[in-house]
Every structure is written in C-alpha cells, then in structure tokens.
Amino acid sequence: MKHVLGVAGYIFFLFLMSACGQEEEEINLTDFRYDIVTCRHDGVDLVFLRDDTTLLYPQSAVSSDLLPVDQRALIGYSPLGKIVDRQLSIVLQTSIKPVMTGDILSLSPGGAQELADDPLYLTSVWCSGGYVNLRYKIEYHDVSHMLTMIAVFPQNSADTLDLQLRHDTRGDAPGYYVSGYASFRLPRPLPPVVRVGINTSNLGGRRQFVFTEK
C-alpha cells in the first residue's frame, strides 16, 4: 500500500457553485433518476459512467468540451429503453452539475497535524464507482472552504485503508448552510476494508465509517 496513493494538491472550491444550485428546473418524474456519475468522452461527445459500470448516452449530444474525463457530476435523467451491453440511452432532465472531484493526499503523521480539522454537517458518506463520496452542508459566508481527503502513512494494516476527511473553513464567518457533494478517487488495488474518519457537527464529533468489499 505504500505506493498506491499519488500525492495530490489541496482542493479549493466555491460553495456558490455547489452541486445543489438554486435554479428551478422542470423535471419529468417518469422513470426519473438522480445519480453521481463519472464523465467519459466518446469522440466529441460527453457520456457518463454510472457507478454500476453502465455507460449513459444522452439522446441530445453534449460536447466533450464541457467537462474533462474522470470529472464527477450530478445528473438527473430518464432512461430510454433498456440497458444493452452495459449501455443506456437517456434524456437529461436537469443541467449537468459538476461535483468536486479529487485524489487522496498521502501524508506523514506530522503533515496531517498541520491540516485544519473543522467540523462539517455530514448528510451521507458511501463508497462506489471507485470513489469515496460525500454529501454535506457547510455554513458559508463569503470565503471558499477547502476539503482534503488524506491517508496517513505508515498505515496500521495492509487489509484496511484508513482515510481522514479534513475541512478548513479558512476563517469564513458564520453565514447560511449550503449543500454540496464531493468524490475522492480510491487507489487500485483496493484493500478489503476502507475506513473514513470525519469530524462532524451533527453526529457527535469525530465518527468512523467502515466500508467492506461486497
């Protein structure tokens, strides 16, 4: 496990551009789905890889210039027909909302101590599609916050990948709650157990979430 995690820079983002925007959109609720997907390019077209490995092809073509390969995004859509050879045609029912996407940062214990660990409101956390995924709320005023997913080396066990989410308010004043999503790429090969530590504001402080291979 010593070499599987590449070093990644810190991730800055504006919560005003979070996955849950304020614009109202007309949605056809027949067979409607919301999914976090991974962007792929099929020539000049943007397509989406669902976490169950189904490729989604929009009926109306979307330019691949919109988002890069491996960017995560939140889409609302309705399927057209059935899945054939792990491919499915869809009608996009909402705009394509980018999800903050990043790598896991490998740190020594000393390096980890230098990072802020401000609590955040955690709605859900799960592993799928080769990512650790989060839905959360932060209290935003006018300064962009920072989220970093870290792995502190040496790890305690070869069978468990221990991760920590670090949230830095960067001195932002209290404001209003804004919802967001984030995805962090997991290494390959993946150990049987992934354990994620998160300092929460709504679940009694620091919590550990354990995910195992199915």
JSON list of N, CA and C in Angstrom, two decimals, residues 91-132:
[
{"chain": "A", "resi": 91, "resn": "VAL", "atom": "N", "xyz": [-32.46, 10.66, -21.48]},
{"chain": "A", "resi": 91, "resn": "VAL", "atom": "CA", "xyz": [-32.85, 12.06, -21.69]},
{"chain": "A", "resi": 91, "resn": "VAL", "atom": "C", "xyz": [-32.46, 12.83, -20.44]},
{"chain": "A", "resi": 92, "resn": "LEU", "atom": "N", "xyz": [-31.58, 13.80, -20.59]},
{"chain": "A", "resi": 92, "resn": "LEU", "atom": "CA", "xyz": [-31.19, 14.61, -19.44]},
{"chain": "A", "resi": 92, "resn": "LEU", "atom": "C", "xyz": [-32.36, 15.49, -19.04]},
{"chain": "A", "resi": 93, "resn": "GLN", "atom": "N", "xyz": [-32.72, 15.47, -17.77]},
{"chain": "A", "resi": 93, "resn": "GLN", "atom": "CA", "xyz": [-33.85, 16.25, -17.26]},
{"chain": "A", "resi": 93, "resn": "GLN", "atom": "C", "xyz": [-33.40, 17.47, -16.48]},
{"chain": "A", "resi": 94, "resn": "THR", "atom": "N", "xyz": [-32.13, 17.55, -16.14]},
{"chain": "A", "resi": 94, "resn": "THR", "atom": "CA", "xyz": [-31.58, 18.69, -15.40]},
{"chain": "A", "resi": 94, "resn": "THR", "atom": "C", "xyz": [-30.27, 19.10, -16.05]},
{"chain": "A", "resi": 95, "resn": "SER", "atom": "N", "xyz": [-29.76, 20.24, -15.62]},
{"chain": "A", "resi": 95, "resn": "SER", "atom": "CA", "xyz": [-28.42, 20.62, -16.05]},
{"chain": "A", "resi": 95, "resn": "SER", "atom": "C", "xyz": [-27.39, 19.67, -15.44]},
{"chain": "A", "resi": 96, "resn": "ILE", "atom": "N", "xyz": [-26.21, 19.65, -16.02]},
{"chain": "A", "resi": 96, "resn": "ILE", "atom": "CA", "xyz": [-25.12, 18.80, -15.53]},
{"chain": "A", "resi": 96, "resn": "ILE", "atom": "C", "xyz": [-24.35, 19.59, -14.48]},
{"chain": "A", "resi": 97, "resn": "LYS", "atom": "N", "xyz": [-24.36, 19.11, -13.24]},
{"chain": "A", "resi": 97, "resn": "LYS", "atom": "CA", "xyz": [-23.75, 19.85, -12.14]},
{"chain": "A", "resi": 97, "resn": "LYS", "atom": "C", "xyz": [-22.43, 19.18, -11.74]},
{"chain": "A", "resi": 98, "resn": "PRO", "atom": "N", "xyz": [-21.29, 19.84, -11.96]},
{"chain": "A", "resi": 98, "resn": "PRO", "atom": "CA", "xyz": [-20.01, 19.25, -11.55]},
{"chain": "A", "resi": 98, "resn": "PRO", "atom": "C", "xyz": [-19.96, 19.00, -10.05]},
{"chain": "A", "resi": 99, "resn": "VAL", "atom": "N", "xyz": [-19.36, 17.89, -9.69]},
{"chain": "A", "resi": 99, "resn": "VAL", "atom": "CA", "xyz": [-19.14, 17.52, -8.29]},
{"chain": "A", "resi": 99, "resn": "VAL", "atom": "C", "xyz": [-17.65, 17.67, -8.00]},
{"chain": "A", "resi": 100, "resn": "MET", "atom": "N", "xyz": [-17.31, 18.26, -6.87]},
{"chain": "A", "resi": 100, "resn": "MET", "atom": "CA", "xyz": [-15.91, 18.40, -6.52]},
{"chain": "A", "resi": 100, "resn": "MET", "atom": "C", "xyz": [-15.24, 17.04, -6.53]},
{"chain": "A", "resi": 101, "resn": "THR", "atom": "N", "xyz": [-14.18, 16.90, -7.33]},
{"chain": "A", "resi": 101, "resn": "THR", "atom": "CA", "xyz": [-13.51, 15.62, -7.54]},
{"chain": "A", "resi": 101, "resn": "THR", "atom": "C", "xyz": [-12.03, 15.77, -7.22]},
{"chain": "A", "resi": 102, "resn": "GLY", "atom": "N", "xyz": [-11.48, 14.86, -6.44]},
{"chain": "A", "resi": 102, "resn": "GLY", "atom": "CA", "xyz": [-10.07, 14.97, -6.09]},
{"chain": "A", "resi": 102, "resn": "GLY", "atom": "C", "xyz": [-9.44, 13.63, -5.79]},
{"chain": "A", "resi": 103, "resn": "ASP", "atom": "N", "xyz": [-8.13, 13.66, -5.61]},
{"chain": "A", "resi": 103, "resn": "ASP", "atom": "CA", "xyz": [-7.36, 12.48, -5.24]},
{"chain": "A", "resi": 103, "resn": "ASP", "atom": "C", "xyz": [-7.13, 12.47, -3.73]},
{"chain": "A", "resi": 104, "resn": "ILE", "atom": "N", "xyz": [-6.63, 11.36, -3.24]},
{"chain": "A", "resi": 104, "resn": "ILE", "atom": "CA", "xyz": [-6.30, 11.22, -1.83]},
{"chain": "A", "resi": 104, "resn": "ILE", "atom": "C", "xyz": [-4.86, 11.65, -1.62]},
{"chain": "A", "resi": 105, "resn": "LEU", "atom": "N", "xyz": [-4.64, 12.46, -0.62]},
{"chain": "A", "resi": 105, "resn": "LEU", "atom": "CA", "xyz": [-3.32, 13.01, -0.32]},
{"chain": "A", "resi": 105, "resn": "LEU", "atom": "C", "xyz": [-2.61, 12.12, 0.70]},
{"chain": "A", "resi": 106, "resn": "SER", "atom": "N", "xyz": [-1.42, 11.65, 0.35]},
{"chain": "A", "resi": 106, "resn": "SER", "atom": "CA", "xyz": [-0.62, 10.83, 1.26]},
{"chain": "A", "resi": 106, "resn": "SER", "atom": "C", "xyz": [0.24, 11.73, 2.15]},
{"chain": "A", "resi": 107, "resn": "LEU", "atom": "N", "xyz": [0.12, 11.55, 3.47]},
{"chain": "A", "resi": 107, "resn": "LEU", "atom": "CA", "xyz": [0.84, 12.41, 4.40]},
{"chain": "A", "resi": 107, "resn": "LEU", "atom": "C", "xyz": [1.49, 11.60, 5.52]},
{"chain": "A", "resi": 108, "resn": "SER", "atom": "N", "xyz": [2.54, 12.18, 6.08]},
{"chain": "A", "resi": 108, "resn": "SER", "atom": "CA", "xyz": [3.11, 11.64, 7.31]},
{"chain": "A", "resi": 108, "resn": "SER", "atom": "C", "xyz": [2.25, 12.11, 8.48]},
{"chain": "A", "resi": 109, "resn": "PRO", "atom": "N", "xyz": [2.41, 11.50, 9.66]},
{"chain": "A", "resi": 109, "resn": "PRO", "atom": "CA", "xyz": [1.64, 11.97, 10.83]},
{"chain": "A", "resi": 109, "resn": "PRO", "atom": "C", "xyz": [1.86, 13.45, 11.10]},
{"chain": "A", "resi": 110, "resn": "GLY", "atom": "N", "xyz": [3.10, 13.92, 10.93]},
{"chain": "A", "resi": 110, "resn": "GLY", "atom": "CA", "xyz": [3.38, 15.34, 11.16]},
{"chain": "A", "resi": 110, "resn": "GLY", "atom": "C", "xyz": [2.67, 16.23, 10.16]},
{"chain": "A", "resi": 111, "resn": "GLY", "atom": "N", "xyz": [2.64, 15.80, 8.89]},
{"chain": "A", "resi": 111, "resn": "GLY", "atom": "CA", "xyz": [1.95, 16.58, 7.88]},
{"chain": "A", "resi": 111, "resn": "GLY", "atom": "C", "xyz": [0.46, 16.65, 8.13]},
{"chain": "A", "resi": 112, "resn": "ALA", "atom": "N", "xyz": [-0.12, 15.56, 8.62]},
{"chain": "A", "resi": 112, "resn": "ALA", "atom": "CA", "xyz": [-1.55, 15.55, 8.91]},
{"chain": "A", "resi": 112, "resn": "ALA", "atom": "C", "xyz": [-1.90, 16.52, 10.02]},
{"chain": "A", "resi": 113, "resn": "GLN", "atom": "N", "xyz": [-1.01, 16.66, 11.01]},
{"chain": "A", "resi": 113, "resn": "GLN", "atom": "CA", "xyz": [-1.28, 17.55, 12.13]},
{"chain": "A", "resi": 113, "resn": "GLN", "atom": "C", "xyz": [-1.33, 19.01, 11.71]},
{"chain": "A", "resi": 114, "resn": "GLU", "atom": "N", "xyz": [-0.74, 19.34, 10.57]},
{"chain": "A", "resi": 114, "resn": "GLU", "atom": "CA", "xyz": [-0.73, 20.73, 10.10]},
{"chain": "A", "resi": 114, "resn": "GLU", "atom": "C", "xyz": [-2.03, 21.13, 9.41]},
{"chain": "A", "resi": 115, "resn": "LEU", "atom": "N", "xyz": [-2.88, 20.17, 9.09]},
{"chain": "A", "resi": 115, "resn": "LEU", "atom": "CA", "xyz": [-4.13, 20.48, 8.39]},
{"chain": "A", "resi": 115, "resn": "LEU", "atom": "C", "xyz": [-5.24, 20.80, 9.38]},
{"chain": "A", "resi": 116, "resn": "ALA", "atom": "N", "xyz": [-6.08, 21.76, 9.00]},
{"chain": "A", "resi": 116, "resn": "ALA", "atom": "CA", "xyz": [-7.26, 22.09, 9.81]},
{"chain": "A", "resi": 116, "resn": "ALA", "atom": "C", "xyz": [-8.21, 20.90, 9.84]},
{"chain": "A", "resi": 117, "resn": "ASP", "atom": "N", "xyz": [-9.02, 20.83, 10.88]},
{"chain": "A", "resi": 117, "resn": "ASP", "atom": "CA", "xyz": [-9.99, 19.74, 11.03]},
{"chain": "A", "resi": 117, "resn": "ASP", "atom": "C", "xyz": [-11.31, 20.31, 11.54]},
{"chain": "A", "resi": 118, "resn": "ASP", "atom": "N", "xyz": [-11.83, 21.29, 10.83]},
{"chain": "A", "resi": 118, "resn": "ASP", "atom": "CA", "xyz": [-13.08, 21.93, 11.23]},
{"chain": "A", "resi": 118, "resn": "ASP", "atom": "C", "xyz": [-14.26, 20.99, 10.96]},
{"chain": "A", "resi": 119, "resn": "PRO", "atom": "N", "xyz": [-15.25, 20.96, 11.84]},
{"chain": "A", "resi": 119, "resn": "PRO", "atom": "CA", "xyz": [-16.39, 20.06, 11.63]},
{"chain": "A", "resi": 119, "resn": "PRO", "atom": "C", "xyz": [-17.25, 20.51, 10.46]},
{"chain": "A", "resi": 120, "resn": "LEU", "atom": "N", "xyz": [-17.94, 19.56, 9.84]},
{"chain": "A", "resi": 120, "resn": "LEU", "atom": "CA", "xyz": [-18.94, 19.89, 8.83]},
{"chain": "A", "resi": 120, "resn": "LEU", "atom": "C", "xyz": [-20.17, 19.03, 9.04]},
{"chain": "A", "resi": 121, "resn": "TYR", "atom": "N", "xyz": [-21.28, 19.49, 8.51]},
{"chain": "A", "resi": 121, "resn": "TYR", "atom": "CA", "xyz": [-22.55, 18.79, 8.64]},
{"chain": "A", "resi": 121, "resn": "TYR", "atom": "C", "xyz": [-22.57, 17.68, 7.59]},
{"chain": "A", "resi": 122, "resn": "LEU", "atom": "N", "xyz": [-22.55, 16.44, 8.05]},
{"chain": "A", "resi": 122, "resn": "LEU", "atom": "CA", "xyz": [-22.48, 15.30, 7.14]},
{"chain": "A", "resi": 122, "resn": "LEU", "atom": "C", "xyz": [-23.88, 14.73, 6.91]},
{"chain": "A", "resi": 123, "resn": "THR", "atom": "N", "xyz": [-24.29, 14.69, 5.65]},
{"chain": "A", "resi": 123, "resn": "THR", "atom": "CA", "xyz": [-25.57, 14.09, 5.28]},
{"chain": "A", "resi": 123, "resn": "THR", "atom": "C", "xyz": [-25.41, 12.61, 5.00]},
{"chain": "A", "resi": 124, "resn": "SER", "atom": "N", "xyz": [-24.38, 12.24, 4.23]},
{"chain": "A", "resi": 124, "resn": "SER", "atom": "CA", "xyz": [-24.14, 10.82, 3.94]},
{"chain": "A", "resi": 124, "resn": "SER", "atom": "C", "xyz": [-22.73, 10.65, 3.41]},
{"chain": "A", "resi": 125, "resn": "VAL", "atom": "N", "xyz": [-22.21, 9.43, 3.56]},
{"chain": "A", "resi": 125, "resn": "VAL", "atom": "CA", "xyz": [-20.91, 9.06, 3.01]},
{"chain": "A", "resi": 125, "resn": "VAL", "atom": "C", "xyz": [-21.02, 7.62, 2.53]},
{"chain": "A", "resi": 126, "resn": "TRP", "atom": "N", "xyz": [-20.46, 7.33, 1.34]},
{"chain": "A", "resi": 126, "resn": "TRP", "atom": "CA", "xyz": [-20.52, 5.98, 0.80]},
{"chain": "A", "resi": 126, "resn": "TRP", "atom": "C", "xyz": [-19.37, 5.78, -0.18]},
{"chain": "A", "resi": 127, "resn": "CYS", "atom": "N", "xyz": [-19.06, 4.51, -0.45]},
{"chain": "A", "resi": 127, "resn": "CYS", "atom": "CA", "xyz": [-18.04, 4.14, -1.43]},
{"chain": "A", "resi": 127, "resn": "CYS", "atom": "C", "xyz": [-18.73, 3.49, -2.62]},
{"chain": "A", "resi": 128, "resn": "SER", "atom": "N", "xyz": [-18.47, 4.00, -3.82]},
{"chain": "A", "resi": 128, "resn": "SER", "atom": "CA", "xyz": [-19.00, 3.39, -5.04]},
{"chain": "A", "resi": 128, "resn": "SER", "atom": "C", "xyz": [-18.27, 3.97, -6.23]},
{"chain": "A", "resi": 129, "resn": "GLY", "atom": "N", "xyz": [-18.19, 3.18, -7.30]},
{"chain": "A", "resi": 129, "resn": "GLY", "atom": "CA", "xyz": [-17.57, 3.67, -8.53]},
{"chain": "A", "resi": 129, "resn": "GLY", "atom": "C", "xyz": [-16.09, 3.94, -8.43]},
{"chain": "A", "resi": 130, "resn": "GLY", "atom": "N", "xyz": [-15.43, 3.41, -7.39]},
{"chain": "A", "resi": 130, "resn": "GLY", "atom": "CA", "xyz": [-14.02, 3.69, -7.20]},
{"chain": "A", "resi": 130, "resn": "GLY", "atom": "C", "xyz": [-13.75, 5.01, -6.48]},
{"chain": "A", "resi": 131, "resn": "TYR", "atom": "N", "xyz": [-14.76, 5.53, -5.78]},
{"chain": "A", "resi": 131, "resn": "TYR", "atom": "CA", "xyz": [-14.64, 6.81, -5.08]},
{"chain": "A", "resi": 131, "resn": "TYR", "atom": "C", "xyz": [-15.22, 6.71, -3.68]},
{"chain": "A", "resi": 132, "resn": "VAL", "atom": "N", "xyz": [-14.68, 7.55, -2.78]},
{"chain": "A", "resi": 132, "resn": "VAL", "atom": "CA", "xyz": [-15.38, 7.87, -1.55]},
{"chain": "A", "resi": 132, "resn": "VAL", "atom": "C", "xyz": [-16.24, 9.09, -1.85]}
]
